[in-house]
């Protein structure tokens, strides 16, 4: 089933699964990073996997423009804009909020790629999704063939791409005779978390998928993950029975809100950079690493555990939030 789905090749796969020995030694757990920041296309990240399936469906439907939405520094908008170009299409994106003074990072790349940017004038994600819908309808009324990708590309097709990613990492773990105690993932629009959870079920594994939310409230994440896993299960024609305890979402590291850095995330980014030469990002993976460091430090994640930390990318955000990343 998975192999027969249309796929528009964008990502360089498999992405590496790497040991991070100095960080592991300091924390007293074994950490491996699944380097999905290295999917390659247009500076990479997790959205590239999702877009392989989403763009394939758009082409199948003869779309000429991709319509999506996200934050001002959205990695999803950047990669969607690039994928549209590679597929010979245009891209329109609705961005949360209003034009600010920042022009760097993902925003620079969106403009370089020629995406049409519309400001929602609000940070409300539901309202932004509604505007994405409205823009799509308007384009259709004007005779275009738009393909709507919801914020974050979190649809059943987006999740399917992460079932594939789980298959990929399980093979890499098997080759090293490793059995992780946890997958750690950043939970944003929830498609990656739901896809990894669906993948764990799909392959009959029991590895807990531990999500750290950086965007939405825990309850909203739980609802979205449940809905996405169920939709994905019926789409792939498999029963992927979820119990409540399968869904682990921790809201303790969100700080003041989405795309607002915390001192702990800033410290985690600096620590991983200086120990391993690996760059995390300020909006997603920095907060998740801050969570890992804290949970290990407090003994909630036992010493000597083996963790797979999914590095989902986002480094252009370092430039978009340059004034927040360094401690002045
Ligand atoms: C979008 C994003 C995530 C979260 O993925 P979702 O599927 O939206 O939950 C994590 N990390 C980075 C760098 C992202 O851009």
GROMACS .gro file of C-alpha atoms and ligand atoms in nm:
model
  343
    1UNK     CA    1   0.000   0.000   0.000
    2UNK     CA    2   0.263   0.253   0.106
    3UNK     CA    3   0.492   0.167  -0.181
    4UNK     CA    4   0.218   0.210  -0.438
    5UNK     CA    5   0.126   0.566  -0.334
    6UNK     CA    6   0.235   0.836  -0.577
    7UNK     CA    7   0.538   1.024  -0.453
    8UNK     CA    8   0.712   1.331  -0.592
    9UNK     CA    9   1.080   1.281  -0.506
   10UNK     CA   10   1.227   1.567  -0.305
   11UNK     CA   11   1.412   1.423  -0.006
   12UNK     CA   12   1.756   1.268   0.013
   13UNK     CA   13   1.682   0.944   0.198
   14UNK     CA   14   1.758   0.770   0.422
   15UNK     CA   15   1.860   1.052   0.652
   16UNK     CA   16   2.145   0.957   0.887
   17UNK     CA   17   2.092   0.816   1.234
   18UNK     CA   18   2.382   0.953   1.436
   19UNK     CA   19   2.526   0.903   1.779
   20UNK     CA   20   2.586   1.224   1.974
   21UNK     CA   21   2.847   1.089   2.214
   22UNK     CA   22   2.949   1.403   2.405
   23UNK     CA   23   2.592   1.507   2.475
   24UNK     CA   24   2.511   1.148   2.571
   25UNK     CA   25   2.801   1.134   2.816
   26UNK     CA   26   2.699   1.461   2.981
   27UNK     CA   27   2.335   1.360   3.014
   28UNK     CA   28   2.395   0.999   3.118
   29UNK     CA   29   2.164   0.860   2.851
   30UNK     CA   30   2.244   0.737   2.502
   31UNK     CA   31   2.106   0.983   2.248
   32UNK     CA   32   2.086   0.913   1.879
   33UNK     CA   33   1.967   1.179   1.639
   34UNK     CA   34   1.754   1.099   1.338
   35UNK     CA   35   1.876   1.375   1.112
   36UNK     CA   36   1.560   1.475   0.929
   37UNK     CA   37   1.708   1.824   0.917
   38UNK     CA   38   1.918   1.668   0.639
   39UNK     CA   39   1.634   1.575   0.402
   40UNK     CA   40   1.815   1.821   0.177
   41UNK     CA   41   1.559   1.989  -0.045
   42UNK     CA   42   1.549   2.370  -0.001
   43UNK     CA   43   1.734   2.345   0.334
   44UNK     CA   44   1.550   2.034   0.444
   45UNK     CA   45   1.352   1.941   0.753
   46UNK     CA   46   1.052   1.721   0.826
   47UNK     CA   47   0.813   1.901   0.587
   48UNK     CA   48   1.008   1.772   0.288
   49UNK     CA   49   0.896   1.415   0.363
   50UNK     CA   50   0.532   1.525   0.385
   51UNK     CA   51   0.552   1.728   0.066
   52UNK     CA   52   0.664   1.427  -0.139
   53UNK     CA   53   0.316   1.282  -0.096
   54UNK     CA   54   0.121   1.609  -0.091
   55UNK     CA   55   0.277   1.743  -0.411
   56UNK     CA   56   0.226   1.407  -0.584
   57UNK     CA   57  -0.146   1.432  -0.507
   58UNK     CA   58  -0.154   1.795  -0.621
   59UNK     CA   59   0.001   1.696  -0.955
   60UNK     CA   60  -0.240   1.407  -0.984
   61UNK     CA   61  -0.524   1.659  -0.951
   62UNK     CA   62  -0.365   1.890  -1.210
   63UNK     CA   63  -0.313   2.167  -0.958
   64UNK     CA   64  -0.126   2.479  -1.066
   65UNK     CA   65  -0.088   2.646  -0.727
   66UNK     CA   66  -0.026   2.521  -0.373
   67UNK     CA   67  -0.203   2.714  -0.098
   68UNK     CA   68  -0.090   2.682   0.261
   69UNK     CA   69  -0.030   2.875   0.582
   70UNK     CA   70   0.201   2.905   0.879
   71UNK     CA   71   0.401   3.132   1.107
   72UNK     CA   72   0.615   3.420   0.978
   73UNK     CA   73   0.922   3.195   1.005
   74UNK     CA   74   0.740   2.883   0.886
   75UNK     CA   75   0.968   2.606   0.764
   76UNK     CA   76   0.661   2.451   0.609
   77UNK     CA   77   0.588   2.758   0.397
   78UNK     CA   78   0.951   2.775   0.281
   79UNK     CA   79   0.962   2.412   0.170
   80UNK     CA   80   0.613   2.427   0.018
   81UNK     CA   81   0.715   2.733  -0.184
   82UNK     CA   82   1.023   2.548  -0.312
   83UNK     CA   83   0.836   2.223  -0.382
   84UNK     CA   84   0.576   2.416  -0.581
   85UNK     CA   85   0.853   2.555  -0.802
   86UNK     CA   86   1.012   2.215  -0.855
   87UNK     CA   87   0.672   2.084  -0.962
   88UNK     CA   88   0.614   2.380  -1.194
   89UNK     CA   89   0.353   2.545  -0.974
   90UNK     CA   90   0.301   2.866  -0.782
   91UNK     CA   91   0.261   2.894  -0.407
   92UNK     CA   92   0.042   3.121  -0.197
   93UNK     CA   93   0.084   3.128   0.181
   94UNK     CA   94  -0.120   3.286   0.456
   95UNK     CA   95   0.113   3.388   0.742
   96UNK     CA   96   0.005   3.439   1.102
   97UNK     CA   97   0.025   3.794   1.224
   98UNK     CA   98   0.123   4.111   1.036
   99UNK     CA   99   0.434   4.215   0.846
  100UNK     CA  100   0.706   4.296   1.098
  101UNK     CA  101   1.055   4.431   1.069
  102UNK     CA  102   1.213   4.091   1.021
  103UNK     CA  103   1.304   3.993   0.669
  104UNK     CA  104   1.562   3.724   0.726
  105UNK     CA  105   1.548   3.345   0.761
  106UNK     CA  106   1.254   3.159   0.612
  107UNK     CA  107   1.083   3.483   0.515
  108UNK     CA  108   1.376   3.579   0.294
  109UNK     CA  109   1.360   3.238   0.127
  110UNK     CA  110   0.981   3.254   0.076
  111UNK     CA  111   1.029   3.579  -0.110
  112UNK     CA  112   1.327   3.451  -0.304
  113UNK     CA  113   1.115   3.157  -0.417
  114UNK     CA  114   0.844   3.398  -0.527
  115UNK     CA  115   0.569   3.274  -0.297
  116UNK     CA  116   0.276   3.511  -0.269
  117UNK     CA  117   0.247   3.601   0.100
  118UNK     CA  118  -0.078   3.712   0.260
  119UNK     CA  119  -0.080   3.826   0.623
  120UNK     CA  120  -0.365   3.693   0.835
  121UNK     CA  121  -0.341   3.979   1.083
  122UNK     CA  122  -0.392   3.729   1.367
  123UNK     CA  123  -0.196   3.457   1.545
  124UNK     CA  124  -0.506   3.238   1.563
  125UNK     CA  125  -0.439   2.909   1.387
  126UNK     CA  126  -0.803   2.825   1.327
  127UNK     CA  127  -0.860   3.167   1.171
  128UNK     CA  128  -0.548   3.119   0.957
  129UNK     CA  129  -0.674   2.781   0.838
  130UNK     CA  130  -1.004   2.949   0.749
  131UNK     CA  131  -0.820   3.211   0.545
  132UNK     CA  132  -0.624   2.939   0.365
  133UNK     CA  133  -0.960   2.788   0.275
  134UNK     CA  134  -1.095   3.123   0.156
  135UNK     CA  135  -0.787   3.199  -0.056
  136UNK     CA  136  -0.822   2.854  -0.215
  137UNK     CA  137  -1.187   2.918  -0.300
  138UNK     CA  138  -1.108   3.261  -0.443
  139UNK     CA  139  -0.833   3.117  -0.664
  140UNK     CA  140  -1.070   2.850  -0.788
  141UNK     CA  141  -1.334   3.112  -0.867
  142UNK     CA  142  -1.069   3.295  -1.073
  143UNK     CA  143  -1.010   2.984  -1.283
  144UNK     CA  144  -0.694   2.854  -1.114
  145UNK     CA  145  -0.647   2.498  -0.990
  146UNK     CA  146  -0.539   2.536  -0.629
  147UNK     CA  147  -0.439   2.249  -0.400
  148UNK     CA  148  -0.488   2.323  -0.032
  149UNK     CA  149  -0.227   2.209   0.219
  150UNK     CA  150  -0.338   2.279   0.578
  151UNK     CA  151  -0.095   2.449   0.819
  152UNK     CA  152   0.206   2.224   0.872
  153UNK     CA  153   0.104   1.977   0.600
  154UNK     CA  154  -0.056   1.768   0.872
  155UNK     CA  155  -0.294   1.548   0.676
  156UNK     CA  156  -0.316   1.172   0.641
  157UNK     CA  157  -0.072   1.195   0.347
  158UNK     CA  158   0.170   1.392   0.562
  159UNK     CA  159   0.141   1.120   0.828
  160UNK     CA  160   0.195   0.845   0.572
  161UNK     CA  161   0.535   0.996   0.497
  162UNK     CA  162   0.628   0.948   0.861
  163UNK     CA  163   0.518   0.585   0.861
  164UNK     CA  164   0.787   0.551   0.596
  165UNK     CA  165   1.034   0.741   0.813
  166UNK     CA  166   0.970   0.499   1.100
  167UNK     CA  167   1.036   0.206   0.867
  168UNK     CA  168   1.362   0.375   0.775
  169UNK     CA  169   1.480   0.435   1.133
  170UNK     CA  170   1.378   0.085   1.246
  171UNK     CA  171   1.601  -0.059   0.976
  172UNK     CA  172   1.890   0.164   1.089
  173UNK     CA  173   1.835   0.060   1.451
  174UNK     CA  174   1.815  -0.308   1.359
  175UNK     CA  175   2.144  -0.284   1.170
  176UNK     CA  176   2.307  -0.167   1.498
  177UNK     CA  177   2.112  -0.408   1.717
  178UNK     CA  178   1.967  -0.113   1.907
  179UNK     CA  179   1.630  -0.094   2.075
  180UNK     CA  180   1.542   0.259   2.184
  181UNK     CA  181   1.338   0.327   2.495
  182UNK     CA  182   1.184   0.644   2.347
  183UNK     CA  183   1.134   0.840   2.032
  184UNK     CA  184   1.143   1.212   2.115
  185UNK     CA  185   0.961   1.440   1.874
  186UNK     CA  186   0.859   1.804   1.853
  187UNK     CA  187   0.482   1.838   1.838
  188UNK     CA  188   0.365   2.135   1.631
  189UNK     CA  189   0.072   2.088   1.395
  190UNK     CA  190   0.092   1.722   1.510
  191UNK     CA  191   0.132   1.542   1.176
  192UNK     CA  192   0.486   1.429   1.244
  193UNK     CA  193   0.401   1.304   1.592
  194UNK     CA  194   0.087   1.128   1.462
  195UNK     CA  195   0.279   0.982   1.167
  196UNK     CA  196   0.554   0.843   1.390
  197UNK     CA  197   0.296   0.698   1.627
  198UNK     CA  198   0.109   0.545   1.333
  199UNK     CA  199   0.441   0.410   1.206
  200UNK     CA  200   0.528   0.249   1.539
  201UNK     CA  201   0.188   0.075   1.536
  202UNK     CA  202   0.212  -0.010   1.169
  203UNK     CA  203   0.539  -0.195   1.223
  204UNK     CA  204   0.415  -0.364   1.540
  205UNK     CA  205   0.665  -0.190   1.769
  206UNK     CA  206   0.609  -0.060   2.119
  207UNK     CA  207   0.854   0.228   2.136
  208UNK     CA  208   0.688   0.518   2.324
  209UNK     CA  209   0.657   0.834   2.114
  210UNK     CA  210   0.723   1.126   2.349
  211UNK     CA  211   0.608   1.458   2.208
  212UNK     CA  212   0.695   1.802   2.336
  213UNK     CA  213   0.449   2.063   2.221
  214UNK     CA  214   0.588   2.394   2.105
  215UNK     CA  215   0.272   2.538   1.962
  216UNK     CA  216  -0.066   2.411   2.080
  217UNK     CA  217  -0.218   2.322   2.415
  218UNK     CA  218  -0.174   1.961   2.524
  219UNK     CA  219  -0.544   1.874   2.489
  220UNK     CA  220  -0.565   2.017   2.140
  221UNK     CA  221  -0.256   1.812   2.044
  222UNK     CA  222  -0.410   1.495   2.186
  223UNK     CA  223  -0.727   1.548   1.985
  224UNK     CA  224  -0.539   1.623   1.666
  225UNK     CA  225  -0.306   1.324   1.707
  226UNK     CA  226  -0.601   1.091   1.770
  227UNK     CA  227  -0.787   1.220   1.465
  228UNK     CA  228  -0.478   1.205   1.240
  229UNK     CA  229  -0.379   0.852   1.346
  230UNK     CA  230  -0.736   0.730   1.288
  231UNK     CA  231  -0.759   0.899   0.947
  232UNK     CA  232  -0.421   0.755   0.852
  233UNK     CA  233  -0.522   0.407   0.968
  234UNK     CA  234  -0.834   0.402   0.751
  235UNK     CA  235  -0.636   0.548   0.460
  236UNK     CA  236  -0.371   0.274   0.472
  237UNK     CA  237  -0.636   0.012   0.547
  238UNK     CA  238  -0.484  -0.104   0.874
  239UNK     CA  239  -0.613  -0.109   1.222
  240UNK     CA  240  -0.370   0.103   1.423
  241UNK     CA  241  -0.558   0.084   1.752
  242UNK     CA  242  -0.461   0.370   1.981
  243UNK     CA  243  -0.503   0.370   2.354
  244UNK     CA  244  -0.498   0.689   2.557
  245UNK     CA  245  -0.160   0.606   2.707
  246UNK     CA  246  -0.004   0.585   2.359
  247UNK     CA  247  -0.036   0.960   2.324
  248UNK     CA  248   0.234   1.137   2.522
  249UNK     CA  249   0.239   1.514   2.490
  250UNK     CA  250   0.428   1.732   2.737
  251UNK     CA  251   0.339   2.102   2.752
  252UNK     CA  252   0.600   2.209   3.005
  253UNK     CA  253   0.852   2.351   2.759
  254UNK     CA  254   0.633   2.574   2.543
  255UNK     CA  255   0.718   2.886   2.746
  256UNK     CA  256   0.527   3.203   2.655
  257UNK     CA  257   0.408   3.060   2.325
  258UNK     CA  258   0.480   2.948   1.972
  259UNK     CA  259   0.798   3.094   1.825
  260UNK     CA  260   0.891   3.262   2.152
  261UNK     CA  261   1.219   3.127   2.274
  262UNK     CA  262   1.279   3.024   2.636
  263UNK     CA  263   1.608   3.056   2.828
  264UNK     CA  264   1.620   2.674   2.850
  265UNK     CA  265   1.583   2.637   2.473
  266UNK     CA  266   1.852   2.898   2.416
  267UNK     CA  267   2.083   2.705   2.648
  268UNK     CA  268   2.000   2.371   2.481
  269UNK     CA  269   2.079   2.513   2.136
  270UNK     CA  270   2.410   2.648   2.257
  271UNK     CA  271   2.502   2.328   2.439
  272UNK     CA  272   2.432   2.098   2.143
  273UNK     CA  273   2.612   2.336   1.906
  274UNK     CA  274   2.923   2.344   2.126
  275UNK     CA  275   2.926   1.976   2.216
  276UNK     CA  276   2.838   1.825   1.881
  277UNK     CA  277   2.855   2.092   1.610
  278UNK     CA  278   2.488   2.025   1.544
  279UNK     CA  279   2.253   2.319   1.496
  280UNK     CA  280   1.908   2.303   1.653
  281UNK     CA  281   1.642   2.567   1.588
  282UNK     CA  282   1.477   2.822   1.820
  283UNK     CA  283   1.110   2.743   1.747
  284UNK     CA  284   1.098   2.362   1.755
  285UNK     CA  285   1.394   2.139   1.826
  286UNK     CA  286   1.562   2.374   2.076
  287UNK     CA  287   1.259   2.352   2.303
  288UNK     CA  288   1.236   1.977   2.261
  289UNK     CA  289   1.601   1.936   2.354
  290UNK     CA  290   1.542   2.161   2.656
  291UNK     CA  291   1.269   1.913   2.752
  292UNK     CA  292   1.495   1.611   2.707
  293UNK     CA  293   1.767   1.770   2.919
  294UNK     CA  294   1.520   1.853   3.195
  295UNK     CA  295   1.340   1.516   3.194
  296UNK     CA  296   1.670   1.330   3.207
  297UNK     CA  297   1.805   1.563   3.475
  298UNK     CA  298   1.501   1.503   3.695
  299UNK     CA  299   1.523   1.126   3.648
  300UNK     CA  300   1.184   1.104   3.475
  301UNK     CA  301   1.368   0.952   3.183
  302UNK     CA  302   1.589   0.693   3.358
  303UNK     CA  303   1.966   0.703   3.327
  304UNK     CA  304   2.114   0.470   3.065
  305UNK     CA  305   1.800   0.492   2.852
  306UNK     CA  306   1.846   0.499   2.478
  307UNK     CA  307   1.665   0.787   2.308
  308UNK     CA  308   1.611   0.868   1.945
  309UNK     CA  309   1.578   1.245   1.910
  310UNK     CA  310   1.414   1.336   1.579
  311UNK     CA  311   1.592   1.645   1.451
  312UNK     CA  312   1.321   1.791   1.233
  313UNK     CA  313   1.525   2.085   1.101
  314UNK     CA  314   1.425   2.451   1.112
  315UNK     CA  315   1.772   2.607   1.112
  316UNK     CA  316   1.669   2.902   0.889
  317UNK     CA  317   1.478   3.015   1.200
  318UNK     CA  318   1.815   3.084   1.366
  319UNK     CA  319   1.852   3.377   1.127
  320UNK     CA  320   1.488   3.480   1.149
  321UNK     CA  321   1.512   3.501   1.528
  322UNK     CA  322   1.878   3.603   1.548
  323UNK     CA  323   1.814   3.855   1.827
  324UNK     CA  324   1.655   3.585   2.044
  325UNK     CA  325   1.908   3.308   1.990
  326UNK     CA  326   2.211   3.460   2.158
  327UNK     CA  327   2.219   3.562   2.519
  328UNK     CA  328   2.344   3.918   2.495
  329LIG     C1  329   0.687   2.186   1.147
  329LIG     C2  330   0.803   2.150   1.230
  329LIG     C3  331   0.792   2.060   1.337
  329LIG     C4  332   0.661   2.005   1.384
  329LIG     O1  333   0.603   1.915   1.293
  329LIG     P1  334   0.445   1.902   1.289
  329LIG     O2  335   0.419   1.793   1.196
  329LIG     O3  336   0.391   2.035   1.246
  329LIG     O4  337   0.399   1.872   1.428
  329LIG     C5  338   0.906   2.027   1.409
  329LIG     N1  339   1.025   2.080   1.377
  329LIG     C6  340   1.040   2.168   1.275
  329LIG     C7  341   1.174   2.222   1.250
  329LIG     C8  342   0.930   2.204   1.197
  329LIG     O5  343   0.946   2.292   1.097
   0.00000   0.00000   0.00000
